[in-house]
């Protein structure tokens, strides 16, 4: 008798935990296949520390094949799922097509950056969902400080030293907190930069920082940010973005070359393409994470609208805590569908939250006990070490080195602006010249200019999940990141990939121009405001 085949799409928090649980329960009695664009799981909560130069990129990644020995890894992005034929069609890293058949399917595709219909944002902002975006931001911030130090124009210096972060949820707050420390360290003690004071701004239309958390945690984070020099502006957002800066909703124009978009996320469009019942872009499932009418299909994480049994009538939010725990329950229930154990309903009570504010500062409320300062910092780092499925010693070593040695403020140039556009459907992968986005034809999809905007718009799929307290919602932290793919800027495109020539009114590809069209028009989607 042949072994049943289980295909898991996505290796974020939900997908990785599902594969881990199934491999332990199946004990070789089932074939487990994990389809993912990269060969690692990304521990996304520590991504701000990568952007700030505290952790090396590999520290926040965990090898899939190294930690899931009984799971077969298939590198690729799912393009289409044929539910009737029980097939997953995907595209591999070298543009080769493939098909996987399954007896059970687990959809854990996660989420992507969410756009709002604000002029210029898609062209001039960058998200913070994957490793390429974190590496780009670290290089970009370092470059702006260096360029500011070399100019004699005070206005240009001030513009390059101004960094605007939109969204005061987990990610935006941590990016701004770590960013201020990172840039202050770069200018202190440097003779050519004496007197420079980098300015970080944190914007949100909500009335307080971390609006989704307890108000005491919010006050702690707000106090730390303001004491550190971050310009925190609540009730304010971006009205328009340009190459020279951003126009705020209060009428002020801020000269800047950096706009970091941490507004929120929407579920991966793959879930919506199935044609099944949806809830604001998420696939509806029952409390056992099974899709009604499709007993062979399970979904968890950001891709799934899971009923919250603790709050009847509501669905669990898109957070890493829920994705990780849903993955464990999903693994048990898939095994139970083959007769291995009993299925269980997903039920979860929050055990508290931690927010890393850089240095020794943090805000935390483990088991409802509110902490701040050094105590909160110790709890936060202890929590991350306990939660990571690997690399704990390496992460701890980097933290120790950061405490006793200065950070290396150098730009490596591994990721260019146009290769990490905000509107990408695959934030875990850097854009490859000549390669279309998932599920799109090559023409009109592979170009983006120096501001990172090109290609087709993200569309904010109808029914897409709006960010909480837009535009300061919290991105769900369960998407894997991706190293820059081969054939990066400066190299020739792979021979098997089509090249797209820009239209006559567009610049020819160069060091900072993507090899494709850059014009685009954003269309607001349902759920945007």
Short mmCIF file of C-alpha atoms in Angstrom, two decimals:
data_model
loop_
_atom_site.label_atom_id
_atom_site.label_comp_id
_atom_site.label_asym_id
_atom_site.label_seq_id
_atom_site.Cartn_x
_atom_site.Cartn_y
_atom_site.Cartn_z
CA UNK A 1 0.00 0.00 0.00
CA UNK A 2 1.44 3.37 -1.05
CA UNK A 3 2.03 6.04 1.54
CA UNK A 4 -0.39 8.99 1.57
CA UNK A 5 1.13 12.21 0.22
CA UNK A 6 0.79 15.48 2.11
CA UNK A 7 1.72 18.73 0.35
CA UNK A 8 2.30 21.84 2.48
CA UNK A 9 2.39 25.16 0.62
CA UNK A 10 4.52 27.72 2.47
CA UNK A 11 7.17 27.44 5.20
CA UNK A 12 6.33 30.39 7.38
CA UNK A 13 5.37 30.02 11.02
CA UNK A 14 2.26 27.96 10.19
CA UNK A 15 3.72 25.83 7.40
CA UNK A 16 6.99 25.09 9.20
CA UNK A 17 5.21 24.04 12.41
CA UNK A 18 2.78 21.86 10.45
CA UNK A 19 5.66 20.06 8.71
CA UNK A 20 7.55 19.69 12.00
CA UNK A 21 4.53 18.22 13.77
CA UNK A 22 3.61 15.88 10.90
CA UNK A 23 7.15 14.55 10.55
CA UNK A 24 7.09 13.58 14.22
CA UNK A 25 3.63 12.00 14.12
CA UNK A 26 3.88 10.23 10.75
CA UNK A 27 7.24 8.52 11.50
CA UNK A 28 7.78 7.75 7.84
CA UNK A 29 4.28 6.40 7.23
CA UNK A 30 3.35 9.40 5.05
CA UNK A 31 5.22 11.31 2.36
CA UNK A 32 5.46 14.95 3.43
CA UNK A 33 6.34 17.56 0.78
CA UNK A 34 7.02 21.19 1.65
CA UNK A 35 6.75 23.67 -1.25
CA UNK A 36 8.51 26.97 -0.54
CA UNK A 37 10.39 29.62 -2.58
CA UNK A 38 13.43 29.49 -0.27
CA UNK A 39 15.24 26.72 1.59
CA UNK A 40 14.79 28.29 5.02
CA UNK A 41 12.26 29.39 7.61
CA UNK A 42 12.56 33.06 8.54
CA UNK A 43 12.14 34.12 12.17
CA UNK A 44 10.59 37.42 11.19
CA UNK A 45 10.35 39.08 14.66
CA UNK A 46 14.13 39.56 14.65
CA UNK A 47 14.22 41.10 11.16
CA UNK A 48 14.51 44.68 12.50
CA UNK A 49 17.78 43.63 14.15
CA UNK A 50 19.09 42.51 10.76
CA UNK A 51 18.25 45.91 9.28
CA UNK A 52 19.99 47.61 12.22
CA UNK A 53 23.20 45.60 11.83
CA UNK A 54 22.87 43.68 15.11
CA UNK A 55 22.29 40.23 13.63
CA UNK A 56 23.75 38.74 10.50
CA UNK A 57 21.06 37.64 8.00
CA UNK A 58 21.66 33.91 8.40
CA UNK A 59 21.06 34.15 12.14
CA UNK A 60 17.32 34.66 11.62
CA UNK A 61 17.00 31.83 9.09
CA UNK A 62 16.60 28.14 9.88
CA UNK A 63 17.45 25.49 7.28
CA UNK A 64 14.36 23.53 6.24
CA UNK A 65 16.20 20.41 5.10
CA UNK A 66 18.50 20.55 8.12
CA UNK A 67 15.70 20.71 10.70
CA UNK A 68 13.00 18.72 8.88
CA UNK A 69 14.88 15.54 7.87
CA UNK A 70 11.74 13.52 7.10
CA UNK A 71 10.24 16.24 4.91
CA UNK A 72 10.96 16.54 1.20
CA UNK A 73 11.66 20.17 0.26
CA UNK A 74 10.60 21.38 -3.19
CA UNK A 75 11.83 24.87 -4.09
CA UNK A 76 9.22 26.87 -5.96
CA UNK A 77 6.24 29.21 -5.82
CA UNK A 78 2.73 27.82 -6.13
CA UNK A 79 1.02 29.34 -9.15
CA UNK A 80 -2.24 27.43 -9.27
CA UNK A 81 -4.06 24.72 -7.35
CA UNK A 82 -6.45 22.32 -9.11
CA UNK A 83 -8.70 21.12 -6.30
CA UNK A 84 -10.60 18.59 -8.41
CA UNK A 85 -7.43 16.96 -9.78
CA UNK A 86 -5.66 17.39 -6.42
CA UNK A 87 -2.66 19.04 -8.02
CA UNK A 88 -0.44 21.99 -7.12
CA UNK A 89 1.25 23.69 -10.08
CA UNK A 90 4.39 25.64 -9.26
CA UNK A 91 7.35 27.48 -10.79
CA UNK A 92 10.85 26.62 -9.61
CA UNK A 93 13.74 29.02 -8.94
CA UNK A 94 15.06 28.62 -12.50
CA UNK A 95 11.62 29.18 -14.07
CA UNK A 96 10.98 25.47 -14.56
CA UNK A 97 7.39 24.36 -14.11
CA UNK A 98 6.28 21.46 -11.94
CA UNK A 99 3.23 19.69 -10.59
CA UNK A 100 2.67 18.01 -7.24
CA UNK A 101 -0.23 15.66 -6.57
CA UNK A 102 -1.57 15.26 -3.06
CA UNK A 103 -3.89 13.27 -0.83
CA UNK A 104 -3.94 16.07 1.73
CA UNK A 105 -3.18 19.73 1.10
CA UNK A 106 -2.16 22.30 3.73
CA UNK A 107 -2.34 25.89 2.53
CA UNK A 108 -0.03 28.04 4.67
CA UNK A 109 0.99 30.62 2.06
CA UNK A 110 1.05 33.54 4.50
CA UNK A 111 0.71 37.18 3.52
CA UNK A 112 2.22 39.96 1.42
CA UNK A 113 2.61 43.73 1.71
CA UNK A 114 -0.64 45.69 1.68
CA UNK A 115 -0.89 48.81 -0.43
CA UNK A 116 -3.26 51.70 0.06
CA UNK A 117 -4.32 53.97 -2.83
CA UNK A 118 -1.94 56.77 -1.85
CA UNK A 119 -0.18 58.48 -4.79
CA UNK A 120 3.50 57.64 -5.07
CA UNK A 121 3.67 55.07 -2.28
CA UNK A 122 4.07 52.07 -4.60
CA UNK A 123 6.88 53.83 -6.45
CA UNK A 124 8.84 55.31 -3.55
CA UNK A 125 8.20 53.16 -0.47
CA UNK A 126 9.64 49.80 0.54
CA UNK A 127 8.06 47.15 2.71
CA UNK A 128 9.51 45.06 5.50
CA UNK A 129 8.27 41.51 4.94
CA UNK A 130 11.35 39.55 3.92
CA UNK A 131 15.10 39.28 4.20
CA UNK A 132 15.82 41.10 0.91
CA UNK A 133 13.90 44.15 2.17
CA UNK A 134 15.80 44.16 5.47
CA UNK A 135 19.15 43.90 3.67
CA UNK A 136 18.14 46.67 1.30
CA UNK A 137 17.08 48.95 4.17
CA UNK A 138 20.37 48.43 6.02
CA UNK A 139 22.38 49.34 2.92
CA UNK A 140 20.09 52.23 2.03
CA UNK A 141 20.20 53.83 5.49
CA UNK A 142 23.99 53.49 5.63
CA UNK A 143 24.31 55.03 2.18
CA UNK A 144 22.09 57.99 3.05
CA UNK A 145 24.17 58.80 6.13
CA UNK A 146 27.38 58.59 4.12
CA UNK A 147 26.00 60.78 1.32
CA UNK A 148 24.72 63.29 3.87
CA UNK A 149 28.18 63.52 5.42
CA UNK A 150 29.79 64.24 2.04
CA UNK A 151 27.53 67.10 0.96
CA UNK A 152 27.97 70.80 1.72
CA UNK A 153 24.27 71.51 1.24
CA UNK A 154 22.52 71.61 4.67
CA UNK A 155 19.07 70.96 3.16
CA UNK A 156 20.25 67.94 1.21
CA UNK A 157 22.05 66.64 4.30
CA UNK A 158 18.88 67.00 6.37
CA UNK A 159 16.76 65.22 3.74
CA UNK A 160 19.11 62.26 3.54
CA UNK A 161 19.22 62.05 7.34
CA UNK A 162 15.43 61.91 7.64
CA UNK A 163 13.82 58.46 7.71
CA UNK A 164 10.03 58.08 7.65
CA UNK A 165 8.33 54.91 8.92
CA UNK A 166 4.59 54.55 8.33
CA UNK A 167 2.73 52.22 10.69
CA UNK A 168 3.17 52.09 14.47
CA UNK A 169 2.37 48.42 14.95
CA UNK A 170 4.98 45.86 16.04
CA UNK A 171 7.17 46.10 12.98
CA UNK A 172 7.07 49.85 12.42
CA UNK A 173 7.73 50.59 16.09
CA UNK A 174 10.69 48.20 16.22
CA UNK A 175 12.15 49.47 12.92
CA UNK A 176 12.03 53.09 14.13
CA UNK A 177 13.43 52.22 17.56
CA UNK A 178 16.35 50.21 16.19
CA UNK A 179 16.88 52.62 13.30
CA UNK A 180 17.45 55.63 15.56
CA UNK A 181 20.11 53.75 17.53
CA UNK A 182 21.72 52.48 14.32
CA UNK A 183 22.10 55.89 12.69
CA UNK A 184 23.14 57.61 15.94
CA UNK A 185 25.97 55.08 16.22
CA UNK A 186 27.05 55.82 12.64
CA UNK A 187 27.44 59.56 13.19
CA UNK A 188 28.84 59.61 16.72
CA UNK A 189 32.57 60.14 16.91
CA UNK A 190 32.98 60.55 13.13
CA UNK A 191 34.81 63.82 12.33
CA UNK A 192 33.11 64.30 8.96
CA UNK A 193 29.68 63.77 10.49
CA UNK A 194 30.11 65.88 13.60
CA UNK A 195 26.90 67.74 14.41
CA UNK A 196 24.67 65.54 12.22
CA UNK A 197 21.55 64.27 13.95
CA UNK A 198 19.59 61.64 12.02
CA UNK A 199 15.86 62.08 12.37
CA UNK A 200 13.44 59.16 12.43
CA UNK A 201 9.71 59.77 12.11
CA UNK A 202 6.99 57.26 13.05
CA UNK A 203 3.54 57.97 11.60
CA UNK A 204 0.16 56.36 12.19
CA UNK A 205 -3.44 57.47 11.93
CA UNK A 206 -4.17 55.65 15.19
CA UNK A 207 -4.20 57.68 18.40
CA UNK A 208 -1.30 55.83 20.01
CA UNK A 209 1.71 53.64 19.32
CA UNK A 210 0.98 49.89 19.25
CA UNK A 211 -2.78 50.47 19.11
CA UNK A 212 -3.54 46.75 19.15
CA UNK A 213 -1.81 46.16 22.51
CA UNK A 214 -2.48 47.07 26.12
CA UNK A 215 -2.33 50.82 26.70
CA UNK A 216 0.45 50.43 29.28
CA UNK A 217 2.71 48.77 26.73
CA UNK A 218 1.83 51.55 24.32
CA UNK A 219 2.86 54.24 26.82
CA UNK A 220 6.15 52.46 27.53
CA UNK A 221 7.04 52.22 23.84
CA UNK A 222 6.01 55.82 23.18
CA UNK A 223 8.15 57.10 26.05
CA UNK A 224 11.24 55.16 24.92
CA UNK A 225 10.87 56.35 21.32
CA UNK A 226 10.47 60.00 22.24
CA UNK A 227 13.36 59.93 24.74
CA UNK A 228 15.52 58.44 22.02
CA UNK A 229 14.64 61.26 19.64
CA UNK A 230 12.12 59.57 17.35
CA UNK A 231 9.53 62.05 16.03
CA UNK A 232 6.31 60.17 16.90
CA UNK A 233 3.23 61.58 15.18
CA UNK A 234 -0.08 59.91 15.85
CA UNK A 235 -3.17 60.80 13.86
CA UNK A 236 -0.94 61.53 10.88
CA UNK A 237 -0.08 59.59 7.74
CA UNK A 238 1.20 60.06 4.20
CA UNK A 239 -1.00 61.86 1.68
CA UNK A 240 1.45 61.63 -1.21
CA UNK A 241 4.98 60.32 -1.74
CA UNK A 242 7.48 61.78 -4.20
CA UNK A 243 11.14 61.31 -5.02
CA UNK A 244 12.02 64.31 -2.85
CA UNK A 245 9.88 63.52 0.17
CA UNK A 246 6.40 62.91 1.53
CA UNK A 247 3.38 65.14 1.95
CA UNK A 248 1.68 64.43 5.27
CA UNK A 249 -2.04 64.47 5.92
CA UNK A 250 -1.59 67.53 8.15
CA UNK A 251 -0.22 69.49 5.17
CA UNK A 252 3.49 69.40 6.07
CA UNK A 253 6.00 68.32 3.41
CA UNK A 254 8.93 66.32 4.80
CA UNK A 255 12.11 66.19 2.73
CA UNK A 256 13.35 62.60 2.83
CA UNK A 257 14.82 59.85 0.65
CA UNK A 258 13.52 57.01 2.83
CA UNK A 259 9.94 55.78 3.21
CA UNK A 260 9.48 52.46 5.05
CA UNK A 261 6.00 50.95 4.69
CA UNK A 262 4.93 48.92 7.73
CA UNK A 263 1.21 49.52 7.40
CA UNK A 264 -0.10 45.99 7.25
CA UNK A 265 -0.54 42.91 5.14
CA UNK A 266 -3.08 41.09 3.02
CA UNK A 267 -3.36 37.31 2.64
CA UNK A 268 -1.42 35.75 -0.20
CA UNK A 269 -3.54 36.01 -3.39
CA UNK A 270 -3.12 32.25 -3.90
CA UNK A 271 -5.84 31.61 -1.30
CA UNK A 272 -8.33 33.77 -3.16
CA UNK A 273 -7.61 32.05 -6.48
CA UNK A 274 -9.15 28.79 -5.21
CA UNK A 275 -12.69 30.08 -5.62
CA UNK A 276 -13.75 28.88 -2.16
CA UNK A 277 -15.57 30.72 0.62
CA UNK A 278 -13.49 33.67 1.83
CA UNK A 279 -13.49 36.10 4.73
CA UNK A 280 -11.75 39.35 3.79
CA UNK A 281 -9.23 37.60 1.57
CA UNK A 282 -8.67 34.66 3.93
CA UNK A 283 -9.83 31.11 3.29
CA UNK A 284 -12.69 30.14 5.58
CA UNK A 285 -12.00 27.04 7.68
CA UNK A 286 -13.74 25.31 10.58
CA UNK A 287 -12.25 25.19 14.11
CA UNK A 288 -10.32 22.07 13.05
CA UNK A 289 -8.64 24.09 10.25
CA UNK A 290 -10.37 22.08 7.52
CA UNK A 291 -11.97 23.75 4.50
CA UNK A 292 -15.74 23.08 4.45
CA UNK A 293 -16.72 20.89 1.49
CA UNK A 294 -13.08 19.94 0.86
CA UNK A 295 -12.13 17.44 3.58
CA UNK A 296 -8.71 16.88 2.01
CA UNK A 297 -7.76 20.60 2.24
CA UNK A 298 -6.53 22.33 5.41
CA UNK A 299 -5.42 25.94 5.88
CA UNK A 300 -3.69 27.82 8.69
CA UNK A 301 -1.77 31.02 9.35
CA UNK A 302 -2.47 34.27 7.51
CA UNK A 303 -4.10 32.43 4.62
CA UNK A 304 -6.90 31.10 6.83
CA UNK A 305 -9.83 32.73 8.60
CA UNK A 306 -9.89 30.59 11.74
CA UNK A 307 -12.87 30.99 14.10
CA UNK A 308 -11.78 32.39 17.47
CA UNK A 309 -13.41 30.10 20.02
CA UNK A 310 -12.45 32.52 22.78
CA UNK A 311 -14.37 35.33 21.01
CA UNK A 312 -17.41 33.82 19.27
CA UNK A 313 -18.23 35.46 15.96
CA UNK A 314 -14.66 36.68 15.40
CA UNK A 315 -11.61 35.25 13.64
CA UNK A 316 -8.09 34.95 15.00
CA UNK A 317 -5.83 37.85 13.99
CA UNK A 318 -2.92 37.50 11.57
CA UNK A 319 -0.04 37.18 14.02
CA UNK A 320 2.93 34.87 14.49
CA UNK A 321 1.58 33.55 17.80
CA UNK A 322 -1.58 32.25 16.15
CA UNK A 323 0.20 30.97 13.03
CA UNK A 324 2.71 28.96 15.08
CA UNK A 325 0.07 27.36 17.27
CA UNK A 326 -2.30 26.75 14.38
CA UNK A 327 0.50 24.90 12.59
CA UNK A 328 0.80 22.46 15.48
CA UNK A 329 -2.95 21.81 15.57
CA UNK A 330 -3.06 21.49 11.79
CA UNK A 331 -0.31 18.85 11.89
CA UNK A 332 -2.26 16.84 14.45
CA UNK A 333 -5.48 17.09 12.46
CA UNK A 334 -3.91 16.08 9.16
CA UNK A 335 -2.42 13.04 10.90
CA UNK A 336 -5.80 12.30 12.46
CA UNK A 337 -7.39 12.28 9.00
CA UNK A 338 -5.23 9.22 8.27
CA UNK A 339 -6.13 7.57 11.58
CA UNK A 340 -3.12 8.79 13.59
CA UNK A 341 -4.53 10.18 16.83
CA UNK A 342 -7.54 12.40 17.48
CA UNK A 343 -8.29 15.70 15.84
CA UNK A 344 -8.52 18.82 17.96
CA UNK A 345 -10.09 22.26 17.62
CA UNK A 346 -7.88 25.35 17.62
CA UNK A 347 -8.18 27.32 20.82
CA UNK A 348 -5.61 29.78 22.11
CA UNK A 349 -5.30 32.30 24.91
CA UNK A 350 -2.72 35.05 24.61
CA UNK A 351 0.19 34.60 27.00
CA UNK A 352 1.38 38.16 26.58
CA UNK A 353 3.35 40.25 24.10
CA UNK A 354 6.91 41.49 23.75
CA UNK A 355 8.16 44.48 21.74
CA UNK A 356 11.91 44.94 21.25
CA UNK A 357 12.87 48.63 21.38
CA UNK A 358 16.61 48.21 20.86
CA UNK A 359 19.50 48.33 23.28
CA UNK A 360 18.32 47.08 26.67
CA UNK A 361 14.86 48.59 26.27
CA UNK A 362 11.63 46.72 25.54
CA UNK A 363 7.98 46.57 26.46
CA UNK A 364 6.47 43.27 27.59
CA UNK A 365 3.56 41.82 29.54
CA UNK A 366 4.26 38.11 30.04
CA UNK A 367 1.25 36.41 31.68
CA UNK A 368 -0.31 39.85 32.10
CA UNK A 369 2.59 41.32 34.12
CA UNK A 370 3.62 44.65 32.57
CA UNK A 371 7.37 45.19 32.36
CA UNK A 372 9.62 47.88 30.94
CA UNK A 373 13.30 48.75 30.78
CA UNK A 374 16.01 46.16 31.38
CA UNK A 375 13.63 43.56 32.81
CA UNK A 376 11.42 43.74 29.72
CA UNK A 377 14.52 43.57 27.51
CA UNK A 378 15.70 40.39 29.22
CA UNK A 379 12.25 38.78 28.93
CA UNK A 380 11.99 39.77 25.26
CA UNK A 381 15.32 38.29 24.28
CA UNK A 382 14.67 35.20 26.36
CA UNK A 383 11.34 34.72 24.62
CA UNK A 384 12.90 35.00 21.16
CA UNK A 385 15.64 32.51 22.02
CA UNK A 386 13.07 30.05 23.33
CA UNK A 387 10.75 30.52 20.33
CA UNK A 388 13.39 30.15 17.61
CA UNK A 389 13.59 26.60 16.19
CA UNK A 390 17.35 26.94 15.63
CA UNK A 391 20.43 29.23 15.67
CA UNK A 392 19.98 30.13 19.33
CA UNK A 393 23.69 30.08 20.17
CA UNK A 394 24.58 32.14 17.09
CA UNK A 395 21.92 34.73 17.88
CA UNK A 396 23.06 34.99 21.50
CA UNK A 397 26.66 35.35 20.32
CA UNK A 398 25.72 38.21 18.01
CA UNK A 399 23.90 39.95 20.86
CA UNK A 400 26.99 39.61 23.05
CA UNK A 401 29.28 40.95 20.32
CA UNK A 402 26.95 43.87 19.68
CA UNK A 403 27.13 44.77 23.36
CA UNK A 404 30.94 45.02 23.42
CA UNK A 405 31.91 45.94 19.84
CA UNK A 406 30.81 48.74 17.48
CA UNK A 407 28.59 47.77 14.57
CA UNK A 408 30.01 47.57 11.07
CA UNK A 409 28.28 50.31 9.10
CA UNK A 410 29.10 49.27 5.54
CA UNK A 411 26.88 48.85 2.51
CA UNK A 412 27.32 45.58 0.63
CA UNK A 413 25.10 46.42 -2.35
CA UNK A 414 23.58 42.93 -2.48
CA UNK A 415 20.00 44.15 -2.98
CA UNK A 416 19.11 47.12 -5.17
CA UNK A 417 16.07 49.35 -4.82
CA UNK A 418 14.20 48.08 -7.87
CA UNK A 419 14.58 44.43 -6.85
CA UNK A 420 12.41 44.84 -3.72
CA UNK A 421 9.31 46.73 -4.92
CA UNK A 422 6.54 47.32 -2.42
CA UNK A 423 3.92 45.76 -4.69
CA UNK A 424 5.59 42.36 -5.07
CA UNK A 425 3.53 39.22 -4.55
CA UNK A 426 6.68 37.47 -3.27
CA UNK A 427 8.38 39.57 -0.56
CA UNK A 428 10.58 36.59 0.33
CA UNK A 429 12.36 36.86 -3.04
CA UNK A 430 14.28 39.74 -4.57
CA UNK A 431 13.03 40.63 -8.07
CA UNK A 432 14.98 38.97 -10.88
CA UNK A 433 15.56 40.83 -14.19
CA UNK A 434 13.21 39.57 -16.87
CA UNK A 435 11.19 37.36 -14.55
CA UNK A 436 7.44 37.97 -14.19
CA UNK A 437 5.62 37.96 -10.91
CA UNK A 438 3.81 34.83 -9.85
CA UNK A 439 0.78 34.11 -11.98
CA UNK A 440 1.42 37.04 -14.32
CA UNK A 441 2.66 37.25 -17.92
CA UNK A 442 6.14 38.63 -18.38
CA UNK A 443 5.13 41.79 -20.20
CA UNK A 444 4.50 44.63 -17.78
CA UNK A 445 5.37 42.65 -14.66
CA UNK A 446 9.10 42.67 -14.31
CA UNK A 447 9.99 46.34 -14.36
CA UNK A 448 10.38 48.77 -11.55
CA UNK A 449 12.35 51.93 -11.30
CA UNK A 450 14.91 53.17 -8.88
CA UNK A 451 12.19 53.97 -6.38
CA UNK A 452 11.13 50.35 -6.26
CA UNK A 453 7.69 50.80 -7.75
CA UNK A 454 7.55 49.03 -11.12
CA UNK A 455 5.67 46.03 -12.34
CA UNK A 456 1.95 45.57 -11.98
CA UNK A 457 0.16 46.95 -8.95
CA UNK A 458 -0.46 44.80 -5.94
CA UNK A 459 -4.15 45.49 -6.55
CA UNK A 460 -5.23 45.09 -2.91
CA UNK A 461 -7.26 42.08 -3.90
CA UNK A 462 -11.00 42.38 -3.38
CA UNK A 463 -11.79 41.14 0.07
CA UNK A 464 -8.16 41.62 1.14
CA UNK A 465 -7.47 41.90 4.82
CA UNK A 466 -7.18 45.55 5.84
CA UNK A 467 -4.46 46.53 8.26
CA UNK A 468 -5.71 47.14 11.74
CA UNK A 469 -5.96 50.84 12.50
CA UNK A 470 -4.82 51.60 8.99
CA UNK A 471 -2.22 52.58 8.10
CA UNK A 472 -0.61 51.40 11.33
CA UNK A 473 -1.74 47.80 11.35
CA UNK A 474 0.65 45.06 12.32
CA UNK A 475 2.12 42.82 9.63
CA UNK A 476 1.68 39.18 10.54
CA UNK A 477 5.10 37.76 11.21
CA UNK A 478 4.98 34.47 9.46
CA UNK A 479 6.48 34.82 6.03
CA UNK A 480 9.84 33.40 5.13
CA UNK A 481 12.45 35.69 3.70
CA UNK A 482 14.65 35.10 0.72
CA UNK A 483 18.21 35.63 -0.24
CA UNK A 484 18.75 37.58 -3.45
CA UNK A 485 18.35 35.19 -6.35
CA UNK A 486 20.93 34.63 -9.04
CA UNK A 487 21.48 37.06 -11.90
CA UNK A 488 21.31 40.14 -9.73
CA UNK A 489 21.72 43.69 -10.99
CA UNK A 490 24.92 44.03 -12.93
CA UNK A 491 24.77 40.46 -14.18
CA UNK A 492 23.25 39.10 -17.34
CA UNK A 493 19.76 37.65 -17.15
CA UNK A 494 19.48 33.89 -17.30
CA UNK A 495 19.29 32.75 -20.90
CA UNK A 496 16.03 30.92 -20.37
CA UNK A 497 14.28 34.05 -19.10
CA UNK A 498 12.53 36.50 -21.35
CA UNK A 499 13.85 40.05 -21.45
CA UNK A 500 11.38 42.89 -21.51
CA UNK A 501 12.34 46.11 -23.25
CA UNK A 502 11.11 49.36 -21.74
CA UNK A 503 8.67 51.50 -23.70
CA UNK A 504 10.10 54.48 -25.66
CA UNK A 505 9.37 57.00 -22.92
CA UNK A 506 11.14 55.03 -20.22
CA UNK A 507 14.87 55.06 -19.38
CA UNK A 508 17.06 52.23 -20.54
CA UNK A 509 18.09 49.74 -17.85
CA UNK A 510 21.09 50.87 -15.89
CA UNK A 511 22.65 50.40 -12.48
CA UNK A 512 19.59 51.80 -10.70
CA UNK A 513 16.88 51.15 -13.26
CA UNK A 514 15.06 47.89 -13.58
CA UNK A 515 15.11 46.17 -16.99
CA UNK A 516 11.41 46.67 -17.60
CA UNK A 517 8.55 49.20 -17.67
CA UNK A 518 8.15 51.31 -14.58
CA UNK A 519 4.89 53.15 -15.10
CA UNK A 520 1.96 51.91 -13.08
CA UNK A 521 -1.41 52.91 -11.75
CA UNK A 522 -2.74 51.81 -8.40
CA UNK A 523 -6.36 50.83 -8.09
CA UNK A 524 -7.97 50.81 -4.68
CA UNK A 525 -9.38 47.49 -3.61
CA UNK A 526 -12.16 46.46 -1.34
CA UNK A 527 -11.27 47.05 2.29
CA UNK A 528 -9.02 50.05 1.55
CA UNK A 529 -9.84 53.41 2.97
#
